[in-house]
Short mmCIF file of C-alpha atoms and ligand atoms in Angstrom, two decimals:
data_model
loop_
_atom_site.label_atom_id
_atom_site.label_comp_id
_atom_site.label_asym_id
_atom_site.label_seq_id
_atom_site.Cartn_x
_atom_site.Cartn_y
_atom_site.Cartn_z
CA MET J 283 0.00 0.00 0.00
CA ASN J 284 1.48 3.32 -1.07
CA ILE J 285 0.20 6.39 0.69
CA PRO J 286 0.97 9.53 -1.32
CA SER J 287 2.07 12.23 1.05
CA SER J 288 0.63 15.13 -0.86
CA ALA J 289 -2.47 14.18 -2.86
CA SER J 290 -4.96 12.96 -0.28
CA ASN J 291 -3.34 14.30 2.84
CA ILE J 292 -3.14 17.65 4.49
CA SER J 293 0.27 19.20 3.97
CA LEU J 294 1.27 22.01 6.27
CA ASN J 295 3.43 24.74 4.82
CA GLY J 296 7.08 24.31 5.73
CA GLU J 297 6.32 21.21 7.78
CA PHE J 298 6.45 17.54 6.93
CA PRO J 299 3.30 16.04 5.39
CA ASP J 300 0.55 15.40 7.93
CA LEU J 301 -1.32 12.18 7.20
CA SER J 302 -5.07 11.82 7.60
CA ASP J 303 -6.44 9.26 10.07
CA GLU J 304 -7.59 7.21 7.10
CA SER J 305 -4.04 7.10 5.71
CA ILE J 306 -2.71 6.04 9.10
CA SER J 307 -5.22 3.15 9.18
CA GLU J 308 -4.21 2.11 5.66
CA LEU J 309 -0.53 2.23 6.63
CA VAL J 310 -1.10 0.04 9.68
CA SER J 311 -3.14 -2.52 7.79
CA SER J 312 -0.49 -2.65 5.07
CA ILE J 313 2.27 -3.21 7.66
CA ASN J 314 0.22 -5.99 9.24
CA ARG J 315 -0.71 -7.57 5.92
CA VAL J 316 2.40 -7.36 3.72
CA GLY J 317 5.06 -6.40 6.26
CA TYR J 318 5.57 -2.75 5.41
CA GLY J 319 3.79 0.47 4.56
CA VAL J 320 5.00 3.29 2.33
CA VAL J 321 4.47 7.04 2.43
CA SER J 322 5.65 8.16 -0.96
CA GLY J 323 7.43 11.47 -1.54
CA TYR J 324 7.78 12.35 2.14
CA LEU J 325 10.77 14.62 1.54
CA GLU J 326 10.98 17.33 -1.06
CA GLN J 327 13.68 17.01 -3.73
CA ARG J 328 15.54 19.97 -2.25
CA GLU J 329 15.72 18.26 1.17
CA LEU J 330 16.80 15.01 -0.40
CA ASP J 331 19.57 16.74 -2.35
CA GLN J 332 20.79 18.39 0.87
CA LEU J 333 20.94 15.01 2.62
CA ARG J 334 22.69 13.37 -0.31
CA THR J 335 25.39 16.02 -0.24
CA PHE J 336 25.74 15.56 3.53
CA VAL J 337 26.13 11.78 3.08
CA GLU J 338 28.64 12.11 0.23
CA ASP J 339 30.74 14.62 2.18
CA SER J 340 30.66 12.41 5.29
CA VAL J 341 31.71 9.29 3.38
CA ARG J 342 34.52 11.19 1.69
CA GLY J 343 35.56 12.66 5.04
CA VAL J 344 36.22 9.22 6.55
CA GLY J 345 38.14 7.91 3.52
CA ASN J 346 35.27 6.33 1.56
CA ARG J 347 34.26 3.79 4.13
CA TYR J 348 31.22 2.88 6.22
CA VAL J 349 30.05 5.68 8.50
CA CYS J 350 27.14 5.80 10.92
CA PHE J 351 25.64 8.67 12.95
CA THR J 352 23.62 8.03 16.08
CA GLY J 353 21.16 10.69 17.26
CA CYS J 354 20.92 14.05 15.56
CA ALA J 355 23.61 16.06 17.36
CA ASP J 356 25.96 15.63 14.38
CA LEU J 357 23.25 16.39 11.82
CA PRO J 358 22.56 20.07 12.53
CA GLY J 359 20.51 21.95 9.97
CA THR J 360 19.63 18.80 8.03
CA PRO J 361 16.11 17.51 7.37
CA LEU J 362 16.97 14.58 9.67
CA GLU J 363 17.37 16.94 12.60
CA ARG J 364 14.10 18.61 11.61
CA MET J 365 12.35 15.25 11.45
CA ALA J 366 13.66 14.29 14.88
CA LYS J 367 12.23 17.52 16.30
CA SER J 368 9.05 17.70 14.22
CA GLN J 369 5.72 17.39 16.02
CA VAL J 370 4.06 16.33 12.77
CA PHE J 371 6.51 13.47 12.23
CA ARG J 372 6.08 12.53 15.88
CA ARG J 373 2.32 12.37 15.43
CA LEU J 374 2.79 10.05 12.47
CA CYS J 375 4.76 7.64 14.67
CA THR J 376 2.48 7.86 17.70
CA ARG J 377 -0.70 7.42 15.67
CA VAL J 378 0.70 4.40 13.82
CA TYR J 379 1.76 2.89 17.15
CA GLU J 380 -1.57 3.62 18.84
CA ARG J 381 -3.67 2.42 15.92
CA ALA J 382 -1.72 -0.86 15.81
CA THR J 383 -1.44 -1.64 19.50
CA GLY J 384 -4.42 0.11 21.07
CA ASN J 385 -2.03 1.42 23.72
CA GLN J 386 -1.12 5.00 24.38
CA ALA J 387 2.17 5.88 22.69
CA PRO J 388 4.85 6.30 25.35
CA ASP J 389 6.95 9.42 25.62
CA GLN J 390 10.22 7.85 24.52
CA PRO J 391 12.95 9.35 22.37
CA TYR J 392 13.73 7.84 18.96
CA HIS J 393 16.77 5.70 18.51
CA GLN J 394 17.87 7.55 15.41
CA ILE J 395 20.64 6.45 13.07
CA LEU J 396 22.01 7.40 9.70
CA ARG J 397 23.87 4.52 8.03
CA CYS J 398 26.10 5.16 5.05
CA LEU J 399 27.38 1.97 3.46
CA THR J 400 30.17 1.91 0.91
CA GLY J 401 33.32 -0.01 0.07
CA SER J 402 34.26 -3.35 1.61
CA SER J 403 33.41 -2.08 5.11
CA GLY J 404 29.88 -1.50 3.83
CA GLN J 405 29.66 -5.18 2.87
CA GLN J 406 30.47 -6.14 6.47
CA HIS J 407 27.41 -4.21 7.62
CA SER J 408 25.09 -6.04 5.21
CA LEU J 409 23.22 -9.34 5.52
CA ARG J 410 23.19 -9.18 9.30
CA PHE J 411 19.75 -10.46 10.12
CA HIS J 412 18.22 -9.12 13.31
CA TYR J 413 15.17 -8.00 15.22
CA ASP J 414 15.17 -4.36 16.25
CA SER J 415 14.78 -3.49 19.91
CA TYR J 416 11.97 -1.06 19.06
CA VAL J 417 8.40 -1.76 17.94
CA LEU J 418 8.21 0.64 14.98
CA THR J 419 10.96 1.25 12.45
CA VAL J 420 10.65 4.19 10.09
CA LEU J 421 13.19 4.04 7.30
CA LEU J 422 14.02 6.90 4.97
CA PRO J 423 16.31 5.90 2.08
CA ILE J 424 18.62 8.72 1.02
CA CYS J 425 20.99 7.07 -1.47
CA VAL J 426 19.98 3.86 -3.24
CA PRO J 427 22.42 2.57 -5.87
CA GLU J 428 21.03 1.98 -9.34
CA GLY J 429 21.20 -1.47 -10.89
CA ARG J 430 20.98 -5.04 -9.72
CA ARG J 431 22.87 -4.77 -6.43
CA SER J 432 20.92 -1.87 -4.96
CA GLY J 433 21.04 -3.03 -1.34
CA GLU J 434 17.43 -4.13 -1.02
CA LEU J 435 15.79 -4.46 2.38
CA VAL J 436 14.99 -8.12 3.00
CA MET J 437 12.58 -9.23 5.71
CA ALA J 438 10.57 -12.03 7.18
CA PRO J 439 7.80 -9.78 8.45
CA ASN J 440 5.84 -10.10 11.68
CA VAL J 441 7.25 -13.47 12.70
CA ARG J 442 6.93 -12.87 16.44
CA LEU J 443 4.79 -10.85 18.83
CA VAL J 444 6.00 -8.16 21.18
CA ARG J 445 7.28 -10.12 24.16
CA THR J 446 6.06 -9.45 27.67
CA TRP J 447 9.43 -10.17 29.25
CA TYR J 448 12.81 -8.90 28.19
CA ALA J 449 14.27 -12.38 28.82
CA GLN J 450 12.03 -13.83 26.09
CA ASN J 451 13.22 -11.13 23.73
CA LEU J 452 16.80 -12.00 24.56
CA ILE J 453 16.23 -15.67 23.71
CA ASP J 454 14.61 -14.70 20.38
CA LYS J 455 17.57 -12.51 19.56
CA LEU J 456 20.10 -15.22 20.40
CA LEU J 457 18.22 -17.67 18.18
CA ILE J 458 18.82 -15.30 15.25
CA ASP J 459 22.24 -13.91 16.15
CA ASN J 460 24.26 -17.09 15.70
CA PRO J 461 26.28 -18.42 12.74
CA ILE J 462 23.87 -21.25 11.86
CA THR J 463 20.72 -19.13 11.65
CA GLN J 464 22.58 -16.33 9.88
CA PHE J 465 23.90 -18.86 7.34
CA LEU J 466 20.44 -20.31 6.71
CA LEU J 467 18.87 -16.88 6.29
CA LYS J 468 21.61 -15.89 3.84
CA ARG J 469 20.94 -19.02 1.82
CA LEU J 470 17.21 -18.22 1.73
CA THR J 471 18.03 -14.70 0.59
CA GLU J 472 20.38 -15.88 -2.17
CA ALA J 473 17.74 -18.37 -3.30
CA ARG J 474 15.24 -15.49 -3.42
CA SER J 475 12.88 -17.46 -1.21
CA SER J 476 9.23 -16.48 -1.44
CA HIS J 477 9.15 -16.51 2.38
CA LEU J 478 11.12 -13.29 2.36
CA VAL J 479 9.81 -9.88 1.37
CA ARG J 480 12.19 -7.74 -0.70
CA LEU J 481 11.96 -4.01 -0.82
CA LYS J 482 13.63 -1.98 -3.52
CA MET J 483 13.47 1.42 -1.93
CA LYS J 484 13.05 4.84 -3.47
CA PRO J 485 14.85 7.82 -1.92
CA GLY J 486 12.50 10.28 -0.29
CA ASN J 487 9.77 7.72 0.48
CA LEU J 488 9.16 6.57 4.06
CA TYR J 489 9.00 2.85 4.76
CA LEU J 490 7.41 1.67 8.00
CA PHE J 491 7.56 -1.81 9.48
CA TRP J 492 7.45 -3.62 12.81
CA GLY J 493 11.20 -3.86 13.33
CA TYR J 494 10.83 -5.63 16.67
CA ARG J 495 8.58 -8.31 15.19
CA SER J 496 10.35 -8.78 11.84
CA ILE J 497 13.65 -10.46 11.00
CA HIS J 498 15.33 -8.10 8.55
CA THR J 499 18.53 -6.82 7.02
CA ASN J 500 19.87 -5.07 3.96
CA GLU J 501 21.60 -6.73 1.04
CA PRO J 502 25.06 -5.50 0.10
CA CYS J 503 25.52 -3.13 -2.81
CA ASP J 504 28.46 -2.53 -5.15
CA PRO J 505 31.45 -1.35 -3.09
CA ASP J 506 32.01 1.71 -5.29
CA LYS J 507 28.46 2.98 -4.63
CA ILE J 508 26.90 4.59 -1.55
CA ARG J 509 23.77 3.25 0.12
CA ALA J 510 22.46 5.56 2.83
CA THR J 511 19.41 5.11 5.04
CA ALA J 512 18.08 7.11 7.97
CA LEU J 513 16.23 5.14 10.63
CA PHE J 514 13.92 6.26 13.38
CA HIS J 515 13.27 3.45 15.85
CA TYR J 516 10.41 4.11 18.22
CA VAL J 517 9.10 2.45 21.43
CA ASP J 518 11.32 0.11 23.35
CA PRO J 519 8.81 -2.27 24.98
CA HIS J 520 11.43 -3.27 27.56
CA ALA J 521 12.50 0.22 28.53
CA GLY J 522 11.60 -0.45 32.15
CA SER J 523 13.24 -3.88 32.40
CA ARG J 524 15.64 -4.34 35.29
CA LEU J 525 17.34 -7.24 33.52
CA LYS J 526 17.96 -5.02 30.52
CA ARG J 527 19.45 -2.33 32.71
CA ALA J 528 21.68 -4.87 34.43
CA LEU J 529 22.94 -6.21 31.10
CA ARG J 530 23.50 -2.80 29.57
CA GLY J 531 27.07 -2.44 28.42
CA SER J 532 27.66 -6.18 28.36
CA GLY J 533 26.64 -6.87 24.77
CA PRO J 534 24.36 -5.96 21.85
CA PHE J 535 21.15 -6.40 23.87
O1 LIG K 176 19.69 0.23 6.48
C1 LIG K 176 18.75 -0.55 6.39
O2 LIG K 176 18.15 -0.74 5.33
C2 LIG K 176 18.26 -1.32 7.59
C3 LIG K 176 19.00 -1.03 8.84
C4 LIG K 176 18.39 -1.65 10.05
O3 LIG K 176 17.65 -2.58 9.99
C5 LIG K 176 18.70 -1.10 11.39
O4 LIG K 176 19.54 -0.21 11.49
O5 LIG K 176 18.08 -1.53 12.37
FE1 LIG K 177 16.85 -3.08 11.94
#
């Protein structure tokens, strides 16, 4: 389901597109049904060009290798900083969350990242299958290489529910984050298994999925190209877990 951001929705001047309640419902049912929902043309071309230049400069600045930004402190004046601070974008996330779960959206910050993949170091950050730690993942592609190896997003959508206990989540994660499962998932991806959903993304669109509930990763792209994605992860269901707090700093949990 593709929701156009301008045609049927209210667009506020100078702000990001504000989706109607109907569009939010359509997004949520698309995420539940096919694994993802799309808001097309979320960014204007001018904003996309600005981000592309930022990504290209950053990649060049580190010697044409993989670079990743966490949070928005290092992204001042970019549309990504504006998105992180935008009430309209926030309302998109909270309404999607509330519509899907029936629970009030908690007041949690995003886990925001900007990933720029290129070169052989970019390959190392590809085909790493995982569940996110956050319920909703909003992905904004900025640079998507042309051609066959465009770094598609690959996912087995909605394969688990949100766990009540952090310990259950930990077990799920360990069942994925081991060499045997990773090997099997890679083989399924190479075989273009129909069990996996593949997303060839278009820069400037927003892609939403249940990152916590879906096994996913990105495919590698040609090492001489740049693949850049911005991610807003929202709602850690285990934010209050004592076990999580105790384990913090002792691994990728
Ligand atoms: O860059 C992508 O396409 C996906 C990245 C991802 O899944 C993540 O950062 O959690
Ligand atoms: Fe992820």
